[in-house]
Every structure is written in structure tokens, then in C-alpha cells.
Amino acid sequence: MKLLAGALLFGFASLASAQNSIIVGGGATLPAAGYGGDTSTRLQGPLRADTTGDGTLLGEYAKTQSSPSNLRVSYCQTGSGGGKNILAGNQLTAFAVNANCVATPNPIGFGATSLGETLAQPHFVGSDSPLNSTDLSNYAAGHTGITGAQPVQIPSVSGAIAIAFNKLDTTGNPVASLALNETQVCKIFSGAIKTWQDPALASALPSGVSVTGPITIVYRSDGSGTTFNFTNHLSKACGATAAPPVGTGGNGVATKFKTDQTFTVATGATPAPTYFSSYSATLPESGNPAVVNGISITDGSIGYAEAANVAAGFLTFATVNGFDPSNYGATTLPVTVNFDQIITGVDGNGRPTLAASGLTTQCIGLVNPEDYATSTTNYPIVAVSYLLGNAKSNGLDVGQVRGVLFSPYNSTVKAQVNTIGVAGAGLSWLSINGATPAVIQAKINSCVN
């Protein structure tokens, strides 16, 4: 059933007997700069209600609350895959809301205990990779015995995914720009262009610049919504030239990409032919900030990360088809949401397939990845990020859970946020076709209990 996108929301589950002073969440790294500001550490916050001039989504939401007056909201950057595993709650030896949020390659917790809270489940989760059939099965296995238990999912923001690079020319000076066309993007990430001196890359380099050496592909090693959305673009833009369902309507340069949150799967680790094995060199990193750091210290590297992280790391990034990701943010992205649908896999062209979730509560909302896979009028590589939560067992925190989930549509909060929705932020607000903020709030109140 296709309905208005805005009406979905999720709740969190704390099973608390008393209202918590800290609302605990985490997950996707792509929107983290907008949600919590500083991305230099895994754990952001807890952002305080009495903080002034914060400008972040979660910080400004906390400032609107009078009860409890000392409300804090925290966000741990685990990546989308880790966040969904914590939401599922059935992999407690590997992923748990109470486990520490530490700067390890694969963080496994949101750090609730270190924040003075012990929770049965997280209050909320951020994910750029929407719920799929495996996620639903995991969630059901982790919430047996709770009547009406199900995840809730609503689109929150969109973000530009930049292609960042680090290369010294033959005189030892940094290459200042890279103007890629779509064919070059497809060839670099399929391994057809392996070296900086490849003639197929020459037109992207500044005039008169001479470069040589292998290209190192820096990629996300963790389950990543950034990877999901980046490969959503590659599988569309680089795919077969025929129109769907025979092809993707792409340029036909690299037809084996798959849309997936795991980069090695998306680049065809199996079966052959593989793109991943065609690279000259690779560097795996966990989280967008780590990708940015890996590129910054590796001459000859090219990778992908959220535009806000790239800007914060002072990295040089490529334009794509003449569009600059640093301009992204000021224009609201309109979306339409399919309710009660999930991702079930990919088709023969590597494109995401959608099917009914088996739930009919209309608390799971999905923007079809086809709708934003590429663009000829704007920067073409973007992500849609979601907020996720629990429909049941939110206890006395239910009001705060509803408030956090509604915050991307709360005009009072949005008016004070400067990390989303302005040129250069890398993150933009969404507008849900046909759904007013009042409709979205009503949906949240219905779904989160």
C-alpha cells in the first residue's frame, strides 16, 4: 500500500519504571553530524537541555523539554547495521544497548550503562539502511512475549555522499580538484580504473597536473547505510542501459553492482566476476569519520563518506557530473513513503526489491530507493536516513520517544538547528508528500506506546 510518507514513526523501548533523564540512541554515522554535532568520538552527548547555542537536532530537542528539566539525549555512532542489531535485541553477546560505546572498529553498544541507565531496549535508532526481511525476523526473535511488539520506521533527513580523495601530484603538491563524470565513477569503483595515470581519468584532473600510482579504495567495513545508499547509486547509474525491469536505465559501464549495506557484497565479492578483487588496493574503515581519516592519511586513496564528515575532515572531494556535494542541504527533499513494505533483496540488476512486510499497522515507512538513486538536476549521490524505534514497552519515556522521533518535523526545534537544512551542511530536511506535521505527529502517537 502506498501512502503518505510522513506518517511513520518509531518508538523506543526502555521498560523503565521511572522516567529516564537520558534518552539513549545511536546507529547511523551519516546523519550524526546533524543529530549530535561533533563526530570525532563514537559517543555524542549526552546533549543537555540547558545547553545554549547547540544547533544540533537532538540538542535543540532537549532544550524544548521542561520535564524532566535535566533531560539528556545521547547518540552512539555504531553504523546502521549495528544500530539495527541493537534494536532487534536478539544478539546480546554481540550487540546490546547497555554495552559500552567505544572507539573500536565494530562498536557493539549504545553505552547506556556508562550513562547511568540500564535499559531493556534502546529508545531510538538511526539507520540509512531501511528495514529488510532479515531485520524483521531478528526483531521478532528478540521481542517474544511482548504483545504487539514491532519496529517503527520513519524517514528523517537526507544526506549527500561525497567522493573524497587524497593525491599528491608528481611534484609533491596535493591535487586540488577532481571533476568526475558518471562513467569515471563507475570505472573507479568497479576496478576498471586502477591507477591515477589511467587515460580514462585524465579529463577529471586539473589541466597540467601529472599523477601516477595505484588507487586505494577506502570503504566501510561495518554494516553501513552510507554503503547501502552509495551502492544504490552505483547499481542504478552504472547498470544495464535497458529500462527496468530488463536493465536499470544506466550507462552499462558496470552492471554487477548490488545495492547492499555490506560493501564487499555490493561489489560482487561472490560470485565472479568481482569488482572488489579488481582494485589495486583497499583500506577498510568502520564509520564515516574513520573513512575520512583513512583517506586523509593515505596518498592515492579514493573513498565515499557523508559530505558533512568530509567537510569536517578538511578533505578534498570530487564533483560528479558538475554537481558539488558541498552545496547540499538548503533544498528540502520531497519523498513519498510506502507503508508496511520492506526491502526483500535485490533483483537481477542489483536493484532493491520491495514487498509487503506482513504487518498492517502502517508503522513501518519506506522510501523506495529507486526514487533517489540518481539525478540529472542535482548532486546525484544521496541517502535517505530513518529513525527507528519500538512500538511497545516505552514505559514512562513514551512522551520523550515520541518527541525525538517527531523532531525532524517540529518547527520549533528545526528553527534552531544549523547542522541540517542549510547549504554546506550536507544534510537536508525531508518533506513528506501530502503529510502535514500534524499528520506525522498523529501517526507517531498511534504507533509509539
mmCIF file of N, CA and C in Angstrom, residues 247-312:
data_model
loop_
_atom_site.group_PDB
_atom_site.id
_atom_site.type_symbol
_atom_site.label_atom_id
_atom_site.label_comp_id
_atom_site.label_asym_id
_atom_site.label_seq_id
_atom_site.Cartn_x
_atom_site.Cartn_y
_atom_site.Cartn_z
ATOM 1 N N GLY A 247 16.779 -3.766 -17.486
ATOM 2 C CA GLY A 247 18.015 -3.143 -17.033
ATOM 3 C C GLY A 247 17.714 -2.103 -15.978
ATOM 4 N N THR A 248 18.620 -1.129 -15.810
ATOM 5 C CA THR A 248 18.403 -0.072 -14.825
ATOM 6 C C THR A 248 18.238 1.294 -15.478
ATOM 7 N N GLY A 249 18.444 1.348 -16.794
ATOM 8 C CA GLY A 249 18.474 2.638 -17.459
ATOM 9 C C GLY A 249 19.777 3.368 -17.218
ATOM 10 N N GLY A 250 20.809 2.605 -16.824
ATOM 11 C CA GLY A 250 22.113 3.189 -16.532
ATOM 12 C C GLY A 250 22.986 3.299 -17.763
ATOM 13 N N ASN A 251 24.285 3.500 -17.524
ATOM 14 C CA ASN A 251 25.214 3.694 -18.639
ATOM 15 C C ASN A 251 25.854 2.401 -19.125
ATOM 16 N N GLY A 252 25.576 1.278 -18.471
ATOM 17 C CA GLY A 252 26.085 -0.010 -18.922
ATOM 18 C C GLY A 252 27.564 -0.237 -18.673
ATOM 19 N N VAL A 253 28.205 0.623 -17.888
ATOM 20 C CA VAL A 253 29.649 0.528 -17.674
ATOM 21 C C VAL A 253 30.010 -0.591 -16.705
ATOM 22 N N ALA A 254 29.189 -0.800 -15.665
ATOM 23 C CA ALA A 254 29.477 -1.826 -14.647
ATOM 24 C C ALA A 254 28.139 -2.370 -14.153
ATOM 25 N N THR A 255 27.725 -3.484 -14.673
ATOM 26 C CA THR A 255 26.364 -3.970 -14.473
ATOM 27 C C THR A 255 26.222 -4.953 -13.314
ATOM 28 N N LYS A 256 27.285 -5.191 -12.545
ATOM 29 C CA LYS A 256 27.241 -6.216 -11.496
ATOM 30 C C LYS A 256 27.148 -5.644 -10.081
ATOM 31 N N PHE A 257 27.031 -4.336 -9.919
ATOM 32 C CA PHE A 257 26.856 -3.778 -8.581
ATOM 33 C C PHE A 257 25.521 -4.231 -7.990
ATOM 34 N N LYS A 258 25.513 -4.412 -6.663
ATOM 35 C CA LYS A 258 24.290 -4.724 -5.933
ATOM 36 C C LYS A 258 24.090 -3.680 -4.840
ATOM 37 N N THR A 259 22.861 -3.289 -4.609
ATOM 38 C CA THR A 259 22.568 -2.383 -3.505
ATOM 39 C C THR A 259 22.579 -3.183 -2.208
ATOM 40 N N ASP A 260 23.527 -2.868 -1.331
ATOM 41 C CA ASP A 260 23.674 -3.640 -0.095
ATOM 42 C C ASP A 260 24.412 -2.792 0.929
ATOM 43 N N GLN A 261 24.170 -3.055 2.237
ATOM 44 C CA GLN A 261 24.859 -2.295 3.280
ATOM 45 C C GLN A 261 26.265 -2.825 3.549
ATOM 46 N N THR A 262 26.641 -3.951 2.926
ATOM 47 C CA THR A 262 27.990 -4.510 3.049
ATOM 48 C C THR A 262 28.728 -4.306 1.740
ATOM 49 N N PHE A 263 29.825 -3.568 1.774
ATOM 50 C CA PHE A 263 30.492 -3.153 0.541
ATOM 51 C C PHE A 263 31.030 -4.337 -0.258
ATOM 52 N N THR A 264 31.573 -5.343 0.436
ATOM 53 C CA THR A 264 32.118 -6.485 -0.293
ATOM 54 C C THR A 264 31.020 -7.261 -1.017
ATOM 55 N N VAL A 265 29.830 -7.290 -0.447
ATOM 56 C CA VAL A 265 28.694 -7.919 -1.133
ATOM 57 C C VAL A 265 28.246 -7.048 -2.301
ATOM 58 N N ALA A 266 28.163 -5.756 -2.075
ATOM 59 C CA ALA A 266 27.689 -4.831 -3.100
ATOM 60 C C ALA A 266 28.592 -4.806 -4.322
ATOM 61 N N THR A 267 29.878 -5.032 -4.113
ATOM 62 C CA THR A 267 30.839 -5.001 -5.220
ATOM 63 C C THR A 267 31.119 -6.389 -5.763
ATOM 64 N N GLY A 268 30.256 -7.349 -5.436
ATOM 65 C CA GLY A 268 30.321 -8.661 -6.071
ATOM 66 C C GLY A 268 31.431 -9.540 -5.576
ATOM 67 N N ALA A 269 31.629 -9.595 -4.234
ATOM 68 C CA ALA A 269 32.672 -10.475 -3.700
ATOM 69 C C ALA A 269 32.458 -11.905 -4.166
ATOM 70 N N THR A 270 31.224 -12.306 -4.275
ATOM 71 C CA THR A 270 30.844 -13.583 -4.885
ATOM 72 C C THR A 270 29.496 -13.391 -5.552
ATOM 73 N N PRO A 271 29.172 -14.057 -6.625
ATOM 74 C CA PRO A 271 30.087 -14.869 -7.421
ATOM 75 C C PRO A 271 30.883 -14.007 -8.402
ATOM 76 N N ALA A 272 31.820 -14.622 -9.107
ATOM 77 C CA ALA A 272 32.593 -13.916 -10.119
ATOM 78 C C ALA A 272 31.653 -13.498 -11.256
ATOM 79 N N PRO A 273 31.925 -12.415 -11.996
ATOM 80 C CA PRO A 273 33.102 -11.567 -11.823
ATOM 81 C C PRO A 273 32.960 -10.635 -10.626
ATOM 82 N N THR A 274 34.074 -10.307 -9.999
ATOM 83 C CA THR A 274 34.035 -9.436 -8.842
ATOM 84 C C THR A 274 34.704 -8.110 -9.163
ATOM 85 N N TYR A 275 34.134 -7.043 -8.584
ATOM 86 C CA TYR A 275 34.781 -5.750 -8.694
ATOM 87 C C TYR A 275 35.788 -5.572 -7.562
ATOM 88 N N PHE A 276 35.422 -6.037 -6.382
ATOM 89 C CA PHE A 276 36.279 -5.835 -5.213
ATOM 90 C C PHE A 276 37.681 -6.385 -5.445
ATOM 91 N N SER A 277 37.773 -7.554 -6.057
ATOM 92 C CA SER A 277 39.084 -8.173 -6.273
ATOM 93 C C SER A 277 39.870 -7.507 -7.393
ATOM 94 N N SER A 278 39.229 -6.569 -8.091
ATOM 95 C CA SER A 278 39.904 -5.882 -9.191
ATOM 96 C C SER A 278 40.640 -4.627 -8.751
ATOM 97 N N TYR A 279 40.423 -4.176 -7.511
ATOM 98 C CA TYR A 279 41.070 -2.950 -7.045
ATOM 99 C C TYR A 279 42.574 -3.157 -6.877
ATOM 100 N N SER A 280 43.320 -2.094 -7.110
ATOM 101 C CA SER A 280 44.768 -2.149 -6.856
ATOM 102 C C SER A 280 45.062 -2.335 -5.379
ATOM 103 N N ALA A 281 44.296 -1.637 -4.536
ATOM 104 C CA ALA A 281 44.488 -1.725 -3.084
ATOM 105 C C ALA A 281 43.203 -1.285 -2.407
ATOM 106 N N THR A 282 42.992 -1.762 -1.177
ATOM 107 C CA THR A 282 41.804 -1.383 -0.419
ATOM 108 C C THR A 282 42.187 -1.046 1.008
ATOM 109 N N LEU A 283 41.328 -0.238 1.658
ATOM 110 C CA LEU A 283 41.503 0.112 3.063
ATOM 111 C C LEU A 283 40.133 0.122 3.724
ATOM 112 N N PRO A 284 39.818 -0.895 4.560
ATOM 113 C CA PRO A 284 38.523 -0.931 5.242
ATOM 114 C C PRO A 284 38.529 -0.063 6.489
ATOM 115 N N GLU A 285 37.446 0.675 6.716
ATOM 116 C CA GLU A 285 37.317 1.524 7.900
ATOM 117 C C GLU A 285 35.881 1.443 8.432
ATOM 118 N N SER A 286 35.715 1.539 9.747
ATOM 119 C CA SER A 286 34.411 1.469 10.374
ATOM 120 C C SER A 286 33.902 2.873 10.701
ATOM 121 N N GLY A 287 32.786 3.274 10.074
ATOM 122 C CA GLY A 287 32.198 4.579 10.324
ATOM 123 C C GLY A 287 32.694 5.632 9.350
ATOM 124 N N ASN A 288 31.830 6.594 9.038
ATOM 125 C CA ASN A 288 32.214 7.677 8.134
ATOM 126 C C ASN A 288 33.419 8.466 8.614
ATOM 127 N N PRO A 289 33.506 8.834 9.909
ATOM 128 C CA PRO A 289 34.696 9.569 10.348
ATOM 129 C C PRO A 289 35.997 8.801 10.129
ATOM 130 N N ALA A 290 35.958 7.473 10.319
ATOM 131 C CA ALA A 290 37.159 6.673 10.112
ATOM 132 C C ALA A 290 37.525 6.582 8.637
ATOM 133 N N VAL A 291 36.519 6.540 7.765
ATOM 134 C CA VAL A 291 36.784 6.565 6.332
ATOM 135 C C VAL A 291 37.500 7.860 5.961
ATOM 136 N N VAL A 292 36.981 8.973 6.483
ATOM 137 C CA VAL A 292 37.599 10.276 6.217
ATOM 138 C C VAL A 292 39.038 10.300 6.709
ATOM 139 N N ASN A 293 39.274 9.794 7.910
ATOM 140 C CA ASN A 293 40.639 9.762 8.436
ATOM 141 C C ASN A 293 41.534 8.864 7.596
ATOM 142 N N GLY A 294 41.006 7.702 7.169
ATOM 143 C CA GLY A 294 41.801 6.795 6.352
ATOM 144 C C GLY A 294 42.230 7.430 5.048
ATOM 145 N N ILE A 295 41.317 8.175 4.429
ATOM 146 C CA ILE A 295 41.669 8.873 3.193
ATOM 147 C C ILE A 295 42.710 9.950 3.462
ATOM 148 N N SER A 296 42.558 10.653 4.572
ATOM 149 C CA SER A 296 43.453 11.784 4.870
ATOM 150 C C SER A 296 44.902 11.355 5.067
ATOM 151 N N ILE A 297 45.131 10.115 5.462
ATOM 152 C CA ILE A 297 46.498 9.650 5.734
ATOM 153 C C ILE A 297 47.024 8.699 4.660
ATOM 154 N N THR A 298 46.271 8.516 3.577
ATOM 155 C CA THR A 298 46.661 7.555 2.549
ATOM 156 C C THR A 298 46.748 8.235 1.192
ATOM 157 N N ASP A 299 47.945 8.497 0.743
ATOM 158 C CA ASP A 299 48.127 9.100 -0.568
ATOM 159 C C ASP A 299 47.624 8.135 -1.652
ATOM 160 N N GLY A 300 46.894 8.669 -2.596
ATOM 161 C CA GLY A 300 46.375 7.858 -3.689
ATOM 162 C C GLY A 300 45.021 7.253 -3.425
ATOM 163 N N SER A 301 44.393 7.633 -2.334
ATOM 164 C CA SER A 301 43.135 6.993 -1.949
ATOM 165 C C SER A 301 41.913 7.743 -2.468
ATOM 166 N N ILE A 302 40.845 6.968 -2.674
ATOM 167 C CA ILE A 302 39.525 7.487 -3.018
ATOM 168 C C ILE A 302 38.507 6.688 -2.206
ATOM 169 N N GLY A 303 37.534 7.372 -1.613
ATOM 170 C CA GLY A 303 36.509 6.686 -0.842
ATOM 171 C C GLY A 303 35.236 7.492 -0.809
ATOM 172 N N TYR A 304 34.264 7.021 -0.075
ATOM 173 C CA TYR A 304 32.949 7.665 -0.002
ATOM 174 C C TYR A 304 32.569 7.867 1.458
ATOM 175 N N ALA A 305 31.977 9.014 1.755
ATOM 176 C CA ALA A 305 31.542 9.325 3.121
ATOM 177 C C ALA A 305 30.523 10.454 3.058
ATOM 178 N N GLU A 306 29.789 10.620 4.149
ATOM 179 C CA GLU A 306 28.814 11.700 4.231
ATOM 180 C C GLU A 306 29.513 13.039 4.044
ATOM 181 N N ALA A 307 28.898 13.918 3.284
ATOM 182 C CA ALA A 307 29.537 15.187 2.933
ATOM 183 C C ALA A 307 29.923 16.002 4.162
ATOM 184 N N ALA A 308 29.102 15.969 5.225
ATOM 185 C CA ALA A 308 29.429 16.727 6.431
ATOM 186 C C ALA A 308 30.698 16.204 7.089
ATOM 187 N N ASN A 309 30.922 14.888 7.077
ATOM 188 C CA ASN A 309 32.142 14.325 7.631
ATOM 189 C C ASN A 309 33.356 14.702 6.798
ATOM 190 N N VAL A 310 33.175 14.707 5.486
ATOM 191 C CA VAL A 310 34.274 15.088 4.597
ATOM 192 C C VAL A 310 34.668 16.536 4.849
ATOM 193 N N ALA A 311 33.684 17.407 4.997
ATOM 194 C CA ALA A 311 33.968 18.819 5.268
ATOM 195 C C ALA A 311 34.664 18.982 6.614
ATOM 196 N N ALA A 312 34.198 18.228 7.628
ATOM 197 C CA ALA A 312 34.800 18.333 8.957
ATOM 198 C C ALA A 312 36.235 17.852 8.956
#
